[in-house]
Coordinates of C-alpha atoms in Angstrom, one line a residue:
M1 CA 35.0 -0.3 -0.4
F2 CA 32.7 -2.0 -2.9
S3 CA 33.5 -4.1 -6.0
Q4 CA 34.0 -2.2 -9.2
Q5 CA 33.0 -5.2 -11.3
P6 CA 29.6 -5.1 -13.1
G7 CA 26.8 -6.6 -11.0
S8 CA 23.1 -7.2 -10.8
I9 CA 20.4 -4.5 -10.5
G10 CA 19.2 -4.5 -6.9
I11 CA 15.5 -4.2 -6.0
F12 CA 14.6 -3.7 -2.3
D13 CA 11.3 -3.8 -0.5
S14 CA 10.3 -4.0 3.1
G15 CA 8.2 -7.0 2.3
Y16 CA 6.8 -8.9 -0.7
G17 CA 5.0 -6.2 -2.6
G18 CA 8.2 -5.2 -4.4
L19 CA 7.9 -8.5 -6.2
T20 CA 5.2 -6.9 -8.4
I21 CA 7.8 -4.2 -9.3
L22 CA 10.4 -6.9 -10.0
H23 CA 7.9 -8.8 -12.2
G24 CA 7.1 -5.7 -14.2
I25 CA 10.8 -4.9 -14.7
R26 CA 11.7 -8.5 -15.7
Q27 CA 8.8 -8.6 -18.2
L28 CA 10.3 -5.6 -20.0
L29 CA 14.0 -6.1 -19.3
P30 CA 14.5 -9.9 -19.0
Q31 CA 18.1 -9.7 -20.2
Y32 CA 19.4 -8.1 -17.0
D33 CA 20.5 -9.8 -13.7
Y34 CA 18.6 -8.9 -10.6
I35 CA 18.9 -9.3 -6.8
Y36 CA 15.7 -8.9 -4.9
L37 CA 16.0 -8.1 -1.1
G38 CA 13.0 -8.3 1.2
D39 CA 13.4 -7.0 4.8
N40 CA 10.5 -9.3 5.6
A41 CA 11.5 -9.8 9.3
R42 CA 11.0 -6.1 10.0
A43 CA 8.0 -5.5 7.7
P44 CA 5.7 -3.5 7.5
Y45 CA 7.5 -0.2 7.2
G46 CA 4.2 1.8 6.7
S47 CA 3.7 3.0 10.2
R48 CA 7.4 3.4 11.2
S49 CA 9.0 6.8 11.6
F50 CA 11.1 8.5 8.9
E51 CA 14.3 7.9 10.8
V52 CA 13.7 4.2 11.3
V53 CA 12.7 3.7 7.7
Y54 CA 15.8 5.6 6.7
Q55 CA 18.1 3.4 8.8
F56 CA 16.5 0.2 7.6
T57 CA 16.7 1.3 4.0
R58 CA 20.3 2.4 4.4
Q59 CA 21.2 -1.1 5.7
A60 CA 19.5 -2.8 2.7
V61 CA 21.1 -0.5 0.1
L62 CA 24.5 -1.1 1.6
K63 CA 23.9 -4.9 1.6
L64 CA 23.0 -4.7 -2.1
F65 CA 26.1 -2.6 -2.8
E66 CA 28.2 -5.3 -1.0
R67 CA 26.5 -7.9 -3.3
G68 CA 27.8 -6.0 -6.4
C69 CA 24.8 -3.8 -7.3
H70 CA 25.6 -0.5 -8.9
L71 CA 22.0 0.4 -9.3
V72 CA 19.3 -0.1 -6.6
I73 CA 15.6 0.4 -7.0
L74 CA 13.6 1.0 -3.9
G75 CA 10.6 -1.0 -4.9
C76 CA 8.7 0.1 -1.8
N77 CA 6.6 3.3 -1.7
T78 CA 7.3 3.9 2.0
A79 CA 11.1 3.6 1.5
S80 CA 10.8 5.8 -1.6
A81 CA 8.7 8.4 0.4
K82 CA 10.7 8.4 3.7
A83 CA 14.2 7.4 2.8
L84 CA 15.2 7.9 -0.9
R85 CA 16.2 11.6 -0.7
S86 CA 18.3 11.0 2.4
I87 CA 20.0 8.0 0.8
Q88 CA 20.8 10.0 -2.3
E89 CA 22.0 13.1 -0.4
R90 CA 23.7 11.5 2.7
I91 CA 25.0 8.1 1.6
L92 CA 25.9 8.1 -2.1
P93 CA 28.2 11.2 -2.1
E94 CA 30.2 9.9 0.8
I95 CA 30.7 6.2 0.1
A96 CA 29.4 5.4 -3.4
P97 CA 29.3 8.5 -5.6
E98 CA 29.2 6.4 -8.8
R99 CA 26.3 4.2 -7.7
R100 CA 22.6 5.1 -8.0
V101 CA 19.5 4.5 -5.9
L102 CA 16.1 5.2 -7.5
G103 CA 12.5 5.2 -6.2
I104 CA 9.2 4.2 -7.6
I105 CA 7.1 7.3 -6.9
R106 CA 8.5 9.7 -9.5
P107 CA 8.0 7.2 -12.4
T108 CA 4.4 6.7 -11.4
V109 CA 3.7 10.4 -11.1
E110 CA 5.4 11.2 -14.5
A111 CA 2.9 8.9 -16.2
L112 CA -0.2 10.8 -14.8
G113 CA -0.1 13.7 -17.2
N114 CA -1.3 11.5 -20.1
I115 CA -3.8 9.6 -18.1
T116 CA -6.1 11.9 -16.1
K117 CA -8.6 14.0 -18.0
T118 CA -10.3 15.7 -15.0
R119 CA -7.0 16.5 -13.4
H120 CA -8.3 14.9 -10.1
V121 CA -6.2 12.0 -8.9
G122 CA -6.6 9.6 -5.9
V123 CA -3.9 7.7 -4.1
L124 CA -4.5 4.5 -2.1
A125 CA -1.4 3.6 0.0
T126 CA -0.1 2.8 3.4
E127 CA -0.4 5.2 6.3
G128 CA 3.3 6.1 6.0
T129 CA 3.0 7.0 2.4
I130 CA -0.2 9.0 2.8
K131 CA 1.2 10.9 5.8
S132 CA 4.4 11.7 4.0
D133 CA 2.4 13.6 1.2
S134 CA 5.1 12.3 -1.2
Y135 CA 2.6 11.8 -4.1
S136 CA 1.1 15.3 -3.6
L137 CA 4.5 16.9 -3.5
E138 CA 5.8 15.0 -6.5
V139 CA 2.7 15.7 -8.5
A140 CA 2.9 19.4 -7.8
K141 CA 6.4 19.5 -9.3
F142 CA 5.3 18.0 -12.6
Y143 CA 1.6 18.9 -12.8
P144 CA 0.6 21.9 -10.6
D145 CA -2.9 21.7 -12.1
I146 CA -3.6 18.2 -10.8
K147 CA -5.4 17.9 -7.4
V148 CA -4.4 14.8 -5.3
S149 CA -6.5 13.2 -2.6
G150 CA -5.2 10.2 -0.6
V151 CA -6.6 7.5 1.7
A152 CA -4.6 5.1 3.8
C153 CA -5.5 1.4 3.5
P154 CA -3.9 -0.2 6.6
L155 CA -5.3 -3.7 6.1
W156 CA -4.8 -4.2 2.4
A157 CA -1.2 -5.4 2.5
A158 CA -2.0 -7.9 5.3
I159 CA -4.9 -9.3 3.3
V160 CA -2.7 -9.9 0.4
E161 CA 0.0 -11.6 2.4
A162 CA -2.6 -13.8 4.0
N163 CA -3.5 -15.0 0.5
E164 CA -7.1 -13.6 1.1
A165 CA -7.1 -11.2 -1.9
D166 CA -10.1 -12.8 -3.5
S167 CA -12.2 -13.4 -0.4
P168 CA -15.5 -11.6 0.5
G169 CA -13.7 -10.0 3.4
A170 CA -11.2 -8.4 1.1
D171 CA -14.0 -7.0 -1.0
Y172 CA -15.5 -5.3 2.0
F173 CA -12.3 -3.5 3.0
V174 CA -11.5 -2.6 -0.6
K175 CA -14.9 -1.1 -1.2
R176 CA -14.8 0.8 2.1
R177 CA -11.5 2.6 1.2
I178 CA -12.5 3.3 -2.4
D179 CA -15.8 4.8 -1.3
Q180 CA -13.9 6.9 1.3
L181 CA -11.6 8.2 -1.4
M182 CA -14.4 9.0 -3.9
L183 CA -16.3 10.9 -1.1
K184 CA -13.2 13.1 -0.7
D185 CA -13.3 14.1 -4.3
S186 CA -16.0 12.8 -6.7
L187 CA -14.1 14.2 -9.7
I188 CA -11.3 11.6 -9.4
D189 CA -10.8 9.8 -12.7
T190 CA -7.5 8.2 -11.9
I191 CA -6.4 6.2 -8.8
I192 CA -2.7 5.4 -8.1
L193 CA -2.1 2.1 -6.2
G194 CA 0.6 3.6 -4.0
C195 CA 1.6 0.3 -2.4
T196 CA 3.2 -2.6 -4.3
H197 CA 0.9 -5.2 -2.7
Y198 CA -2.2 -3.7 -4.1
P199 CA -2.1 -5.0 -7.7
L200 CA -2.9 -8.4 -6.2
L201 CA -6.3 -6.9 -5.1
M202 CA -6.9 -5.7 -8.7
N203 CA -10.0 -7.9 -9.2
S204 CA -11.7 -6.4 -6.2
I205 CA -10.5 -2.9 -6.9
V206 CA -11.9 -3.0 -10.4
R207 CA -15.2 -4.3 -9.1
N208 CA -15.5 -1.4 -6.7
V209 CA -14.3 1.7 -8.5
P210 CA -16.9 3.9 -10.3
D211 CA -17.2 3.4 -14.1
G212 CA -14.6 5.4 -16.0
V213 CA -12.0 5.5 -13.2
R214 CA -8.6 4.4 -14.4
I215 CA -6.3 2.3 -12.0
V216 CA -2.6 2.9 -12.1
P217 CA -0.5 0.0 -10.8
Q218 CA 3.2 0.8 -10.7
G219 CA 5.1 -2.1 -12.2
Q220 CA 4.6 -1.2 -15.8
Y221 CA 5.5 2.5 -15.3
V222 CA 8.5 1.8 -13.2
A223 CA 9.8 -0.7 -15.8
D224 CA 9.3 1.9 -18.6
S225 CA 11.1 4.5 -16.6
L226 CA 14.0 2.2 -15.8
K227 CA 14.4 1.2 -19.5
D228 CA 14.6 4.9 -20.4
Y229 CA 17.0 5.6 -17.5
L230 CA 19.4 2.8 -18.6
Q231 CA 19.3 4.1 -22.2
R232 CA 20.1 7.6 -21.1
H233 CA 22.8 6.5 -18.6
T234 CA 25.0 4.2 -20.5
E235 CA 27.7 4.4 -17.8
I236 CA 25.3 2.7 -15.4
D237 CA 24.0 0.3 -17.9
S238 CA 27.5 -0.9 -18.6
M239 CA 27.8 -1.8 -14.9
C240 CA 24.7 -4.0 -15.0
T241 CA 25.3 -7.7 -15.9
K242 CA 23.0 -9.3 -18.5
R243 CA 22.6 -13.1 -18.1
G244 CA 18.9 -13.1 -17.3
K245 CA 19.4 -14.4 -13.8
C246 CA 17.6 -13.5 -10.6
Q247 CA 18.5 -14.0 -6.9
Y248 CA 16.3 -13.6 -3.9
L249 CA 17.4 -12.6 -0.4
T250 CA 15.2 -12.3 2.8
T251 CA 15.7 -11.3 6.4
E252 CA 12.8 -13.7 7.3
S253 CA 12.8 -17.5 7.2
E254 CA 13.6 -18.9 3.8
E255 CA 10.5 -21.2 3.8
R256 CA 8.1 -18.4 4.6
F257 CA 9.6 -16.2 1.8
R258 CA 9.1 -19.1 -0.7
E259 CA 5.5 -19.5 0.4
S260 CA 4.7 -15.8 0.1
A261 CA 6.7 -15.3 -3.1
R262 CA 4.4 -18.0 -4.7
I263 CA 1.4 -15.7 -4.1
F264 CA 3.1 -12.8 -5.9
L265 CA 5.0 -14.6 -8.7
H266 CA 3.1 -17.9 -9.1
E267 CA 6.4 -19.8 -9.2
D268 CA 8.8 -21.4 -6.8
V269 CA 12.0 -19.4 -6.1
D270 CA 15.3 -20.2 -4.4
V271 CA 16.1 -17.7 -1.5
T272 CA 18.9 -17.0 0.9
H273 CA 18.7 -15.6 4.4
V274 CA 20.6 -12.4 5.1
N275 CA 21.1 -10.3 8.2
L276 CA 21.0 -6.5 7.7
E277 CA 21.9 -5.5 11.3
G278 CA 25.4 -5.1 12.6

């Protein structure tokens, strides 16, 4: 059904935030080829139901398989929270048993053990990720002693995509959600940025967190985890081409993607429109 020739590593996100994941991975693993797919026309996924997120993510994963990817990273917290397990259990065994789909929540959680001293961790994320309790459940598997508190930040991603990350208005909304989180648990010493847009608000976040609180963006930890995964799974690594190239696909207009990608990557990219439906 799909090509058995080696291909690029696929990275999928509902929008543009996954570009921060792609950037982190390419910094550490520049020799690989990548295809980034943004379902920008149907973003955001944060407030959508589990079933809708699953169906959209399924379409994206199949598109990347069609494009030759043997390994796909869901560079989206909402898709990782709401669709990853279903993709792994329902899709891969039936139609692509030798291909792999990985998420970005577990690599972030695995890193926590060496970071938090108080064992009190906060999560700032979309409504969908917070409601899914994915971080709490994943943390409980690895570190049952760590207490997790979460707050949804519904406007943060929109602020980033509007290129307003450094505006006074952004600072107001960032401070408001961080204060809300710290009121939930004043012992928090580590905050996970559970949405891939949020690293672009880092200046404001750092200004507004209490002294001594560590911020955990995901790009670095996902990249480290992927490097380890490829070293341990040589059969997957051998199916990943290594020419240092990157392609971009979007379900939105190509011009709009180029403009937004500039905010995240600080460079111009070539992008191709694709349709995931039908």
